PDB file of C-alpha atoms and ligand atoms in Angstrom:
ATOM      1  CA  ASP A   1      80.643 109.674  88.219  1.00 52.00           C
ATOM      2  CA  ARG A   2      80.305 113.295  88.761  1.00 58.00           C
ATOM      3  CA  LEU A   3      83.021 113.322  91.279  1.00 59.00           C
ATOM      4  CA  GLY A   4      85.696 111.657  89.147  1.00 58.00           C
ATOM      5  CA  ILE A   5      87.136 108.806  91.756  1.00 59.00           C
ATOM      6  CA  TYR A   6      85.923 105.694  90.415  1.00 60.00           C
ATOM      7  CA  THR A   7      86.923 103.609  87.135  1.00 59.00           C
ATOM      8  CA  TYR A   8      84.795 101.079  85.478  1.00 58.00           C
ATOM      9  CA  TRP A   9      86.132  98.186  87.253  1.00 62.00           C
ATOM     10  CA  SER A  10      86.556  97.707  91.281  1.00 72.00           C
ATOM     11  CA  LEU A  11      89.473  96.392  92.698  1.00 78.00           C
ATOM     12  CA  PRO A  12      88.666  92.780  94.182  1.00 84.00           C
ATOM     13  CA  ILE A  13      88.022  93.166  97.978  1.00 85.00           C
ATOM     14  CA  THR A  14      90.823  90.183  98.162  1.00 84.00           C
ATOM     15  CA  LYS A  15      92.999  92.618  96.706  1.00 84.00           C
ATOM     16  CA  ILE A  16      92.530  95.035  99.181  1.00 86.00           C
ATOM     17  CA  LEU A  17      92.038  92.735 102.350  1.00 89.00           C
ATOM     18  CA  ARG A  18      94.653  90.156 103.562  1.00 87.00           C
ATOM     19  CA  PRO A  19      94.234  88.079 106.583  1.00 86.00           C
ATOM     20  CA  GLY A  20      96.307  89.660 109.629  1.00 84.00           C
ATOM     21  CA  THR A  21      97.208  92.307 107.584  1.00 88.00           C
ATOM     22  CA  VAL A  22      96.764  96.015 108.272  1.00 91.00           C
ATOM     23  CA  THR A  23      95.243  97.770 104.938  1.00 92.00           C
ATOM     24  CA  ILE A  24      95.639 101.534 105.416  1.00 91.00           C
ATOM     25  CA  LEU A  25      93.057 103.723 103.195  1.00 91.00           C
ATOM     26  CA  ASN A  26      95.021 107.078 103.391  1.00 90.00           C
ATOM     27  CA  LEU A  27      92.051 109.695 102.537  1.00 90.00           C
ATOM     28  CA  ALA A  28      93.975 112.530 103.884  1.00 85.00           C
ATOM     29  CA  GLY A  29      94.173 115.474 101.463  1.00 85.00           C
ATOM     30  CA  LEU A  30      90.555 114.462  99.600  1.00 89.00           C
ATOM     31  CA  ASN A  31      87.876 116.893 100.196  1.00 91.00           C
ATOM     32  CA  ASP A  32      85.008 115.524 102.539  1.00 90.00           C
ATOM     33  CA  GLU A  33      82.438 114.369 100.073  1.00 92.00           C
ATOM     34  CA  VAL A  34      85.158 112.217  98.389  1.00 93.00           C
ATOM     35  CA  GLN A  35      86.106 110.686 101.746  1.00 94.00           C
ATOM     36  CA  ASP A  36      82.845 110.014 102.512  1.00 95.00           C
ATOM     37  CA  HIS A  37      82.282 108.646  99.424  1.00 94.00           C
ATOM     38  CA  VAL A  38      84.987 106.246  98.945  1.00 93.00           C
ATOM     39  CA  THR A  39      84.688 105.345 103.053  1.00 95.00           C
ATOM     40  CA  SER A  40      80.858 104.236 102.415  1.00 95.00           C
ATOM     41  CA  HIS A  41      82.039 102.335  99.103  1.00 93.00           C
ATOM     42  CA  ILE A  42      84.696 100.212 100.607  1.00 94.00           C
ATOM     43  CA  LEU A  43      82.683  99.477 103.819  1.00 96.00           C
ATOM     44  CA  THR A  44      79.671  98.544 101.737  1.00 95.00           C
ATOM     45  CA  ARG A  45      81.694  96.113  99.901  1.00 94.00           C
ATOM     46  CA  VAL A  46      83.464  94.446 102.982  1.00 95.00           C
ATOM     47  CA  PHE A  47      80.072  93.840 104.490  1.00 97.00           C
ATOM     48  CA  LYS A  48      78.621  92.300 101.979  1.00 95.00           C
ATOM     49  CA  ALA A  49      81.088  90.267 101.174  1.00 95.00           C
ATOM     50  CA  ARG A  50      81.295  89.024 105.025  1.00 95.00           C
ATOM     51  CA  VAL A  51      77.669  88.625 104.687  1.00 96.00           C
ATOM     52  CA  SER A  52      77.515  86.492 101.445  1.00 95.00           C
ATOM     53  CA  TYR A  53      80.152  84.446 102.866  1.00 93.00           C
ATOM     54  CA  MET A  54      78.730  83.718 106.115  1.00 93.00           C
ATOM     55  CA  ARG A  55      75.149  83.311 104.528  1.00 94.00           C
ATOM     56  CA  ASN A  56      76.481  81.699 101.487  1.00 92.00           C
ATOM     57  CA  LEU A  57      74.844  84.205  99.117  1.00 93.00           C
ATOM     58  CA  GLU A  58      75.782  85.263  95.343  1.00 92.00           C
ATOM     59  CA  GLY A  59      78.371  87.896  94.993  1.00 89.00           C
ATOM     60  CA  PRO A  60      82.077  88.246  96.113  1.00 90.00           C
ATOM     61  CA  LYS A  61      82.773  86.708  99.572  1.00 91.00           C
ATOM     62  CA  TYR A  62      85.494  87.070 102.197  1.00 93.00           C
ATOM     63  CA  PRO A  63      86.211  84.058 104.086  1.00 91.00           C
ATOM     64  CA  PHE A  64      88.131  85.861 106.847  1.00 92.00           C
ATOM     65  CA  PRO A  65      87.062  88.017 109.879  1.00 94.00           C
ATOM     66  CA  VAL A  66      87.690  91.962 109.384  1.00 96.00           C
ATOM     67  CA  VAL A  67      88.580  94.682 111.841  1.00 96.00           C
ATOM     68  CA  VAL A  68      87.320  97.700 110.310  1.00 97.00           C
ATOM     69  CA  ILE A  69      89.453 100.892 112.391  1.00 96.00           C
ATOM     70  CA  LEU A  70      88.095 104.375 111.769  1.00 96.00           C
ATOM     71  CA  GLU A  71      89.836 107.009 112.368  1.00 94.00           C
ATOM     72  CA  GLU A  72      88.616 110.751 112.743  1.00 93.00           C
ATOM     73  CA  ALA A  73      85.099 108.642 113.034  1.00 95.00           C
ATOM     74  CA  HIS A  74      83.202 111.907 113.381  1.00 95.00           C
ATOM     75  CA  ARG A  75      83.842 112.765 109.852  1.00 93.00           C
ATOM     76  CA  PHE A  76      81.935 109.736 108.670  1.00 96.00           C
ATOM     77  CA  ALA A  77      79.603 109.011 111.285  1.00 96.00           C
ATOM     78  CA  PRO A  78      78.299 112.313 112.597  1.00 96.00           C
ATOM     79  CA  PRO A  79      74.984 112.701 114.352  1.00 95.00           C
ATOM     80  CA  LYS A  80      72.078 112.583 111.977  1.00 91.00           C
ATOM     81  CA  HIS A  81      70.777 115.783 112.679  1.00 91.00           C
ATOM     82  CA  VAL A  82      73.663 117.779 112.458  1.00 91.00           C
ATOM     83  CA  ARG A  83      75.238 116.707 109.075  1.00 91.00           C
ATOM     84  CA  SER A  84      74.118 113.389 106.670  1.00 92.00           C
ATOM     85  CA  THR A  85      76.603 111.325 105.401  1.00 95.00           C
ATOM     86  CA  LEU A  86      76.744 108.520 102.975  1.00 95.00           C
ATOM     87  CA  SER A  87      79.080 106.482 104.974  1.00 96.00           C
ATOM     88  CA  LEU A  88      76.817 106.705 108.353  1.00 97.00           C
ATOM     89  CA  GLY A  89      74.155 103.686 106.881  1.00 96.00           C
ATOM     90  CA  VAL A  90      76.983 101.456 106.286  1.00 97.00           C
ATOM     91  CA  ILE A  91      78.895 102.387 109.327  1.00 97.00           C
ATOM     92  CA  SER A  92      75.781 101.714 111.806  1.00 97.00           C
ATOM     93  CA  ARG A  93      74.688  98.637 110.342  1.00 97.00           C
ATOM     94  CA  ILE A  94      78.502  97.403 111.311  1.00 97.00           C
ATOM     95  CA  ALA A  95      78.284  98.699 114.632  1.00 96.00           C
ATOM     96  CA  SER A  96      74.822  96.904 115.265  1.00 95.00           C
ATOM     97  CA  GLU A  97      74.969  93.747 112.973  1.00 95.00           C
ATOM     98  CA  GLY A  98      78.944  93.455 112.191  1.00 95.00           C
ATOM     99  CA  ARG A  99      79.507  91.173 114.860  1.00 93.00           C
ATOM    100  CA  LYS A 100      77.459  88.232 113.638  1.00 94.00           C
ATOM    101  CA  PHE A 101      79.227  88.693 110.417  1.00 95.00           C
ATOM    102  CA  GLY A 102      82.591  88.935 111.632  1.00 94.00           C
ATOM    103  CA  VAL A 103      82.973  92.377 111.074  1.00 96.00           C
ATOM    104  CA  TYR A 104      84.505  94.528 113.825  1.00 95.00           C
ATOM    105  CA  LEU A 105      84.497  98.298 114.357  1.00 96.00           C
ATOM    106  CA  VAL A 106      86.560 100.454 116.231  1.00 96.00           C
ATOM    107  CA  VAL A 107      85.715 103.776 116.136  1.00 97.00           C
ATOM    108  CA  ILE A 108      88.193 106.549 117.026  1.00 96.00           C
ATOM    109  CA  THR A 109      87.872 110.273 117.593  1.00 95.00           C
ATOM    110  CA  GLN A 110      88.462 112.820 119.749  1.00 92.00           C
ATOM    111  CA  ARG A 111      85.173 114.326 119.870  1.00 94.00           C
ATOM    112  CA  PRO A 112      82.595 111.431 120.895  1.00 95.00           C
ATOM    113  CA  SER A 113      79.859 114.095 120.877  1.00 95.00           C
ATOM    114  CA  LYS A 114      80.144 114.516 117.194  1.00 96.00           C
ATOM    115  CA  ILE A 115      79.382 110.924 116.620  1.00 96.00           C
ATOM    116  CA  ASP A 116      75.795 109.898 116.059  1.00 96.00           C
ATOM    117  CA  PRO A 117      74.969 108.276 119.523  1.00 94.00           C
ATOM    118  CA  ASP A 118      73.194 105.038 117.860  1.00 94.00           C
ATOM    119  CA  VAL A 119      76.955 104.121 116.630  1.00 95.00           C
ATOM    120  CA  LEU A 120      78.285 105.342 119.638  1.00 94.00           C
ATOM    121  CA  SER A 121      76.357 103.289 122.025  1.00 92.00           C
ATOM    122  CA  GLN A 122      77.014  99.956 119.857  1.00 93.00           C
ATOM    123  CA  CYS A 123      80.402 100.236 120.700  1.00 91.00           C
ATOM    124  CA  ASN A 124      80.452  97.911 123.880  1.00 88.00           C
ATOM    125  CA  SER A 125      83.856  98.713 124.977  1.00 91.00           C
ATOM    126  CA  GLN A 126      85.744 102.237 125.123  1.00 92.00           C
ATOM    127  CA  ILE A 127      89.259 103.328 125.558  1.00 92.00           C
ATOM    128  CA  ILE A 128      88.403 106.518 127.036  1.00 94.00           C
ATOM    129  CA  LEU A 129      91.350 109.029 127.184  1.00 93.00           C
ATOM    130  CA  ARG A 130      91.357 112.730 128.609  1.00 91.00           C
ATOM    131  CA  LEU A 131      88.306 114.673 127.677  1.00 92.00           C
ATOM    132  CA  VAL A 132      87.823 118.200 129.099  1.00 89.00           C
ATOM    133  CA  ASN A 133      84.738 119.314 126.764  1.00 91.00           C
ATOM    134  CA  GLN A 134      81.397 118.518 129.148  1.00 91.00           C
ATOM    135  CA  SER A 135      79.464 117.603 125.739  1.00 93.00           C
ATOM    136  CA  ASP A 136      82.064 115.255 125.138  1.00 94.00           C
ATOM    137  CA  ILE A 137      82.057 113.896 128.509  1.00 92.00           C
ATOM    138  CA  SER A 138      78.135 113.554 128.319  1.00 91.00           C
ATOM    139  CA  ALA A 139      78.418 111.654 124.674  1.00 93.00           C
ATOM    140  CA  VAL A 140      80.692 108.994 126.473  1.00 92.00           C
ATOM    141  CA  PHE A 141      78.382 108.649 129.584  1.00 88.00           C
ATOM    142  CA  GLY A 142      75.567 108.034 127.562  1.00 88.00           C
ATOM    143  CA  ALA A 143      76.786 105.448 125.620  1.00 88.00           C
ATOM    144  CA  SER A 144      78.360 103.284 128.351  1.00 85.00           C
ATOM    145  CA  GLU A 145      76.831 101.198 131.110  1.00 80.00           C
ATOM    146  CA  VAL A 146      79.535 100.373 132.757  1.00 79.00           C
ATOM    147  CA  LEU A 147      80.991 104.127 133.542  1.00 83.00           C
ATOM    148  CA  ASN A 148      79.882 105.371 136.580  1.00 80.00           C
ATOM    149  CA  ALA A 149      80.443 108.616 138.553  1.00 79.00           C
ATOM    150  CA  GLU A 150      83.737 107.718 140.091  1.00 80.00           C
ATOM    151  CA  LEU A 151      85.277 106.927 137.033  1.00 82.00           C
ATOM    152  CA  GLY A 152      83.482 109.816 135.094  1.00 82.00           C
ATOM    153  CA  LYS A 153      85.292 112.311 137.529  1.00 83.00           C
ATOM    154  CA  LEU A 154      88.869 110.589 136.282  1.00 86.00           C
ATOM    155  CA  ILE A 155      87.786 111.531 132.571  1.00 90.00           C
ATOM    156  CA  SER A 156      88.733 115.051 132.686  1.00 89.00           C
ATOM    157  CA  ILE A 157      92.310 114.721 134.808  1.00 88.00           C
ATOM    158  CA  LEU A 158      93.835 112.079 132.925  1.00 89.00           C
ATOM    159  CA  ASP A 159      97.373 112.598 132.165  1.00 86.00           C
ATOM    160  CA  VAL A 160      98.558 112.212 128.535  1.00 82.00           C
ATOM    161  CA  GLY A 161      98.667 108.556 127.731  1.00 82.00           C
ATOM    162  CA  GLU A 162      96.667 107.552 130.189  1.00 89.00           C
ATOM    163  CA  GLY A 163      93.033 105.974 129.792  1.00 90.00           C
ATOM    164  CA  ILE A 164      90.077 104.313 131.174  1.00 91.00           C
ATOM    165  CA  VAL A 165      89.046 101.221 129.842  1.00 91.00           C
ATOM    166  CA  VAL A 166      85.358  99.769 130.319  1.00 90.00           C
ATOM    167  CA  GLY A 167      83.006  97.167 128.667  1.00 88.00           C
ATOM    168  CA  PRO A 168      83.628  93.779 127.512  1.00 87.00           C
ATOM    169  CA  VAL A 169      87.227  93.644 126.988  1.00 85.00           C
ATOM    170  CA  THR A 170      87.883  93.981 130.672  1.00 84.00           C
ATOM    171  CA  PRO A 171      86.454  91.940 133.566  1.00 83.00           C
ATOM    172  CA  LEU A 172      86.711  95.290 135.737  1.00 83.00           C
ATOM    173  CA  PRO A 173      86.861  99.010 134.431  1.00 84.00           C
ATOM    174  CA  LEU A 174      90.686  99.764 134.374  1.00 86.00           C
ATOM    175  CA  VAL A 175      92.627 102.474 134.219  1.00 86.00           C
ATOM    176  CA  ILE A 176      95.885 102.125 132.184  1.00 87.00           C
ATOM    177  CA  ARG A 177      98.758 103.921 130.737  1.00 85.00           C
ATOM    178  CA  LEU A 178      99.278 103.222 127.258  1.00 77.00           C
ATOM    179  CA  ARG A 179     102.658 102.056 125.912  1.00 69.00           C
ATOM    180  CA  ASP A 180     103.981 103.039 122.661  1.00 62.00           C
ATOM    181  CA  ARG A 181     102.255 101.573 119.546  1.00 50.00           C
ATOM    182  CA  VAL A 182     102.544  97.859 120.576  1.00 46.00           C
ATOM    183  CA  LEU A 183      98.900  96.017 120.101  1.00 43.00           C
ATOM    184  CA  GLU A 184      97.499  92.916 120.561  1.00 43.00           C
ATOM    185  CA  TYR A 185      94.194  91.795 120.088  1.00 42.00           C
ATOM    186  CA  GLY A 186      92.089  89.218 121.489  1.00 39.00           C
ATOM    187  CA  GLY A 187      88.495  88.659 119.739  1.00 37.00           C
ATOM    188  CA  ALA A 188      85.238  88.317 121.641  1.00 41.00           C
ATOM    189  CA  ASP A 189      83.514  85.658 119.447  1.00 46.00           C
ATOM    190  CA  ILE A 190      85.950  84.551 117.160  1.00 51.00           C
ATOM    191  CA  ASP A 191      89.856  84.265 118.065  1.00 51.00           C
ATOM    192  CA  LEU A 192      91.057  86.915 115.363  1.00 54.00           C
ATOM    193  CA  ALA A 193      94.528  86.163 115.596  1.00 53.00           C
ATOM    194  CA  ASP A 194      94.093  82.547 115.217  1.00 52.00           C
ATOM    195  CA  ALA A 195      91.518  82.577 112.493  1.00 51.00           C
ATOM    196  CA  TRP A 196      94.065  84.685 110.506  1.00 53.00           C
ATOM    197  CA  LYS A 197      97.157  82.195 111.153  1.00 54.00           C
ATOM    198  CA  PHE A 198      95.858  79.807 108.564  1.00 52.00           C
ATOM    199  CA  ASN A 199      97.071  82.136 105.683  1.00 50.00           C
ATOM    200  CA  ALA A 200      95.131  82.729 102.537  1.00 51.00           C
ATOM    201  CA  ASP A 201      98.472  82.027 100.736  1.00 53.00           C
ATOM    202  CA  ILE A 202      97.242  78.141 100.457  1.00 61.00           C
ATOM    203  CA  ASP A 203      95.995  76.598  97.571  1.00 70.00           C
ATOM    204  CA  ILE A 204      92.174  76.444  98.049  1.00 74.00           C
ATOM    205  CA  ASN A 205      92.063  73.616  95.217  1.00 78.00           C
ATOM    206  CA  GLU A 206      94.983  71.515  96.599  1.00 81.00           C
ATOM    207  CA  PHE A 207      93.653  71.892 100.039  1.00 82.00           C
ATOM    208  CA  LYS A 208      90.396  70.698  98.972  1.00 87.00           C
ATOM    209  CA  GLU A 209      91.825  67.574  97.135  1.00 89.00           C
ATOM    210  CA  ARG A 210      93.367  66.476 100.076  1.00 89.00           C
ATOM    211  CA  VAL A 211      90.956  66.958 102.129  1.00 92.00           C
ATOM    212  CA  GLU A 212      88.684  64.648 100.075  1.00 94.00           C
ATOM    213  CA  LYS A 213      91.227  61.853  99.707  1.00 93.00           C
ATOM    214  CA  ILE A 214      91.198  61.723 103.567  1.00 93.00           C
ATOM    215  CA  LEU A 215      87.453  61.499 103.873  1.00 94.00           C
ATOM    216  CA  GLY A 216      86.616  59.876 101.029  1.00 94.00           C
ATOM    217  CA  ALA A 217      83.864  62.210  99.636  1.00 93.00           C
ATOM    218  CA  LYS A 218      83.451  65.461  97.788  1.00 93.00           C
ATOM    219  CA  VAL A 219      83.662  68.577  99.687  1.00 92.00           C
ATOM    220  CA  SER A 220      82.119  71.704  98.703  1.00 87.00           C
ATOM    221  CA  GLN A 221      84.338  75.003  98.160  1.00 81.00           C
ATOM    222  CA  ALA A 222      81.908  76.802 100.210  1.00 81.00           C
ATOM    223  CA  ASN A 223      82.257  74.297 103.416  1.00 86.00           C
ATOM    224  CA  VAL A 224      86.141  74.008 103.020  1.00 86.00           C
ATOM    225  CA  LEU A 225      86.087  77.986 103.409  1.00 81.00           C
ATOM    226  CA  ASN A 226      83.775  78.088 106.487  1.00 83.00           C
ATOM    227  CA  ALA A 227      86.277  75.380 107.906  1.00 88.00           C
ATOM    228  CA  LEU A 228      89.353  77.609 107.371  1.00 84.00           C
ATOM    229  CA  PRO A 229      88.945  79.370 110.401  1.00 81.00           C
ATOM    230  CA  LEU A 230      88.161  76.337 112.456  1.00 88.00           C
ATOM    231  CA  ILE A 231      91.181  74.656 111.985  1.00 89.00           C
ATOM    232  CA  ASN A 232      93.256  76.254 114.483  1.00 87.00           C
ATOM    233  CA  THR A 233      90.136  75.435 117.096  1.00 91.00           C
ATOM    234  CA  VAL A 234      90.488  71.868 116.808  1.00 94.00           C
ATOM    235  CA  ASN A 235      91.718  69.960 119.743  1.00 93.00           C
ATOM    236  CA  ASP A 236      92.218  66.152 120.910  1.00 93.00           C
ATOM    237  CA  VAL A 237      92.731  64.785 117.726  1.00 94.00           C
ATOM    238  CA  GLU A 238      93.520  61.143 117.610  1.00 93.00           C
ATOM    239  CA  ILE A 239      92.863  58.419 115.007  1.00 92.00           C
ATOM    240  CA  ASP A 240      92.536  54.667 116.188  1.00 90.00           C
ATOM    241  CA  MET A 241      91.420  51.897 114.182  1.00 88.00           C
ATOM    242  CA  LYS A 242      91.255  54.463 110.952  1.00 91.00           C
ATOM    243  CA  VAL A 243      89.007  56.691 112.543  1.00 94.00           C
ATOM    244  CA  LEU A 244      89.845  60.323 113.093  1.00 95.00           C
ATOM    245  CA  ARG A 245      88.385  61.780 116.146  1.00 96.00           C
ATOM    246  CA  GLY A 246      88.797  65.210 117.575  1.00 96.00           C
ATOM    247  CA  ARG A 247      86.961  68.425 118.796  1.00 96.00           C
ATOM    248  CA  VAL A 248      86.478  71.390 116.664  1.00 94.00           C
ATOM    249  CA  GLY A 249      85.764  73.977 119.533  1.00 91.00           C
ATOM    250  CA  ASN A 250      83.431  72.504 121.383  1.00 90.00           C
ATOM    251  CA  VAL A 251      81.799  70.183 118.662  1.00 92.00           C
ATOM    252  CA  TYR A 252      82.919  66.434 118.723  1.00 95.00           C
ATOM    253  CA  ALA A 253      83.334  65.234 115.043  1.00 95.00           C
ATOM    254  CA  GLU A 254      84.887  61.847 113.537  1.00 95.00           C
ATOM    255  CA  ALA A 255      85.547  60.266 110.315  1.00 95.00           C
ATOM    256  CA  ARG A 256      86.390  57.043 109.130  1.00 94.00           C
ATOM    257  CA  LEU A 257      89.609  57.464 106.891  1.00 92.00           C
ATOM    258  CA  GLY A 258      89.257  57.383 103.103  1.00 90.00           C
ATOM    259  CA  ASP A 259      85.722  55.623 103.753  1.00 90.00           C
ATOM    260  CA  GLY A 260      83.088  58.643 102.894  1.00 91.00           C
ATOM    261  CA  SER A 261      81.482  57.936 106.322  1.00 93.00           C
ATOM    262  CA  TRP A 262      81.805  60.709 109.243  1.00 93.00           C
ATOM    263  CA  SER A 263      79.199  62.356 111.712  1.00 93.00           C
ATOM    264  CA  CYS A 264      79.515  65.731 113.514  1.00 93.00           C
ATOM    265  CA  GLU A 265      77.894  66.257 116.958  1.00 91.00           C
ATOM    266  CA  VAL A 266      76.127  69.446 115.394  1.00 89.00           C
ATOM    267  CA  CYS A 267      75.249  68.873 111.942  1.00 89.00           C
ATOM    268  CA  GLY A 268      74.794  64.817 112.300  1.00 84.00           C
ATOM    269  CA  SER A 269      75.861  62.813 108.920  1.00 77.00           C
ATOM    270  CA  THR A 270      75.369  65.545 106.110  1.00 76.00           C
ATOM    271  CA  HIS A 271      75.248  64.471 102.682  1.00 84.00           C
ATOM    272  CA  GLU A 272      78.494  65.930 102.309  1.00 89.00           C
ATOM    273  CA  PRO A 273      81.167  66.793 105.095  1.00 94.00           C
ATOM    274  CA  CYS A 274      80.426  69.467 107.226  1.00 93.00           C
ATOM    275  CA  PRO A 275      83.001  72.282 107.776  1.00 93.00           C
ATOM    276  CA  HIS A 276      83.602  70.596 111.074  1.00 94.00           C
ATOM    277  CA  VAL A 277      84.501  67.106 109.555  1.00 96.00           C
ATOM    278  CA  ILE A 278      86.544  69.274 107.102  1.00 95.00           C
ATOM    279  CA  ALA A 279      88.513  71.248 109.786  1.00 94.00           C
ATOM    280  CA  LEU A 280      89.142  67.868 111.851  1.00 96.00           C
ATOM    281  CA  ALA A 281      90.553  66.351 108.503  1.00 95.00           C
ATOM    282  CA  ALA A 282      92.770  69.568 107.573  1.00 92.00           C
ATOM    283  CA  LYS A 283      94.359  69.537 111.713  1.00 91.00           C
ATOM    284  CA  ALA A 284      95.283  66.101 110.958  1.00 92.00           C
ATOM    285  CA  LEU A 285      96.698  66.992 107.764  1.00 88.00           C
ATOM    286  CA  LYS A 286      98.474  69.833 109.099  1.00 84.00           C
ATOM    287  CA  ASP A 287      99.595  68.325 112.303  1.00 84.00           C
ATOM    288  CA  ASN A 288     101.171  65.035 110.098  1.00 82.00           C
ATOM    289  CA  LEU A 289      99.175  62.762 111.873  1.00 83.00           C
ATOM    290  CA  LEU A 290      97.918  60.736 108.599  1.00 80.00           C
ATOM    291  CA  SER A 291     100.112  57.927 107.242  1.00 69.00           C
ATOM    292  CA  GLU A 292     101.731  58.392 103.473  1.00 52.00           C
ATOM    293  CA  LYS A 293      98.870  56.328 102.355  1.00 48.00           C
ATOM    294  CA  VAL A 294      95.886  58.740 103.196  1.00 53.00           C
ATOM    295  CA  LYS A 295      97.696  61.630 102.276  1.00 47.00           C
TER     296      LYS A 295
HETATM  297 ZN1   ZN B 301      79.831  69.989 111.841  1.00 55.23          ZN
END
């Protein structure tokens, strides 16, 4: 209120984020305190919405994984003893716990020594461009378990556009030359590109009704939302004697068409279809494997 940056109504998170789409929050020109407020506020809401979605809690939910890219990260996450910011709390939380809720963090800075060491060490993979300042080089060393002295020597002699990649994104440390602004993402736990492919424009209610018809049972909205990111992981779908079978990721699931009976290797025969069974039905629907009658 004092800063005069908020209205009484917040924009819903689904108006700010869309799957497979980059949302840029341009904070340039705002003073540091306002930038910190806005960053802390938005990141807290994004994180909460993912936690609520994954744990099926009250409050706004967001059903798709989110990658947070924090440019000039030293402004928002400086070491605690240097300066305290509002954003550091939520940034640390995302850095340490975000992965399990599908919130991924990319921290970008030219001054790694000015980033809180806990945040830096939570960044599993690093792309290191040329650094000359000794404290920056030390900070990067302190945060990486993979960086060895030999690679370390390279950091200060890299050319413009060259970098060293270490961490789980690469099986071996790599020295790379960057192309011009072409990015391709491969996620670690969730395949992000796939999770986003089934886009948010589908009418969830219509989709839900069609799945219910296929399975012959009511499905919950929460399970439908949980099923969405799984649809592109469904394989080996077949229909034999009115039984739909397939693998959802590594999980085997089957359902008797329109019969209200199903089973899942992981969830068993729950009282309502689990996300695996729903994803299986959705995949059959998407690939047009069903006769007109069941559709
Ligand atoms: Zn299941």
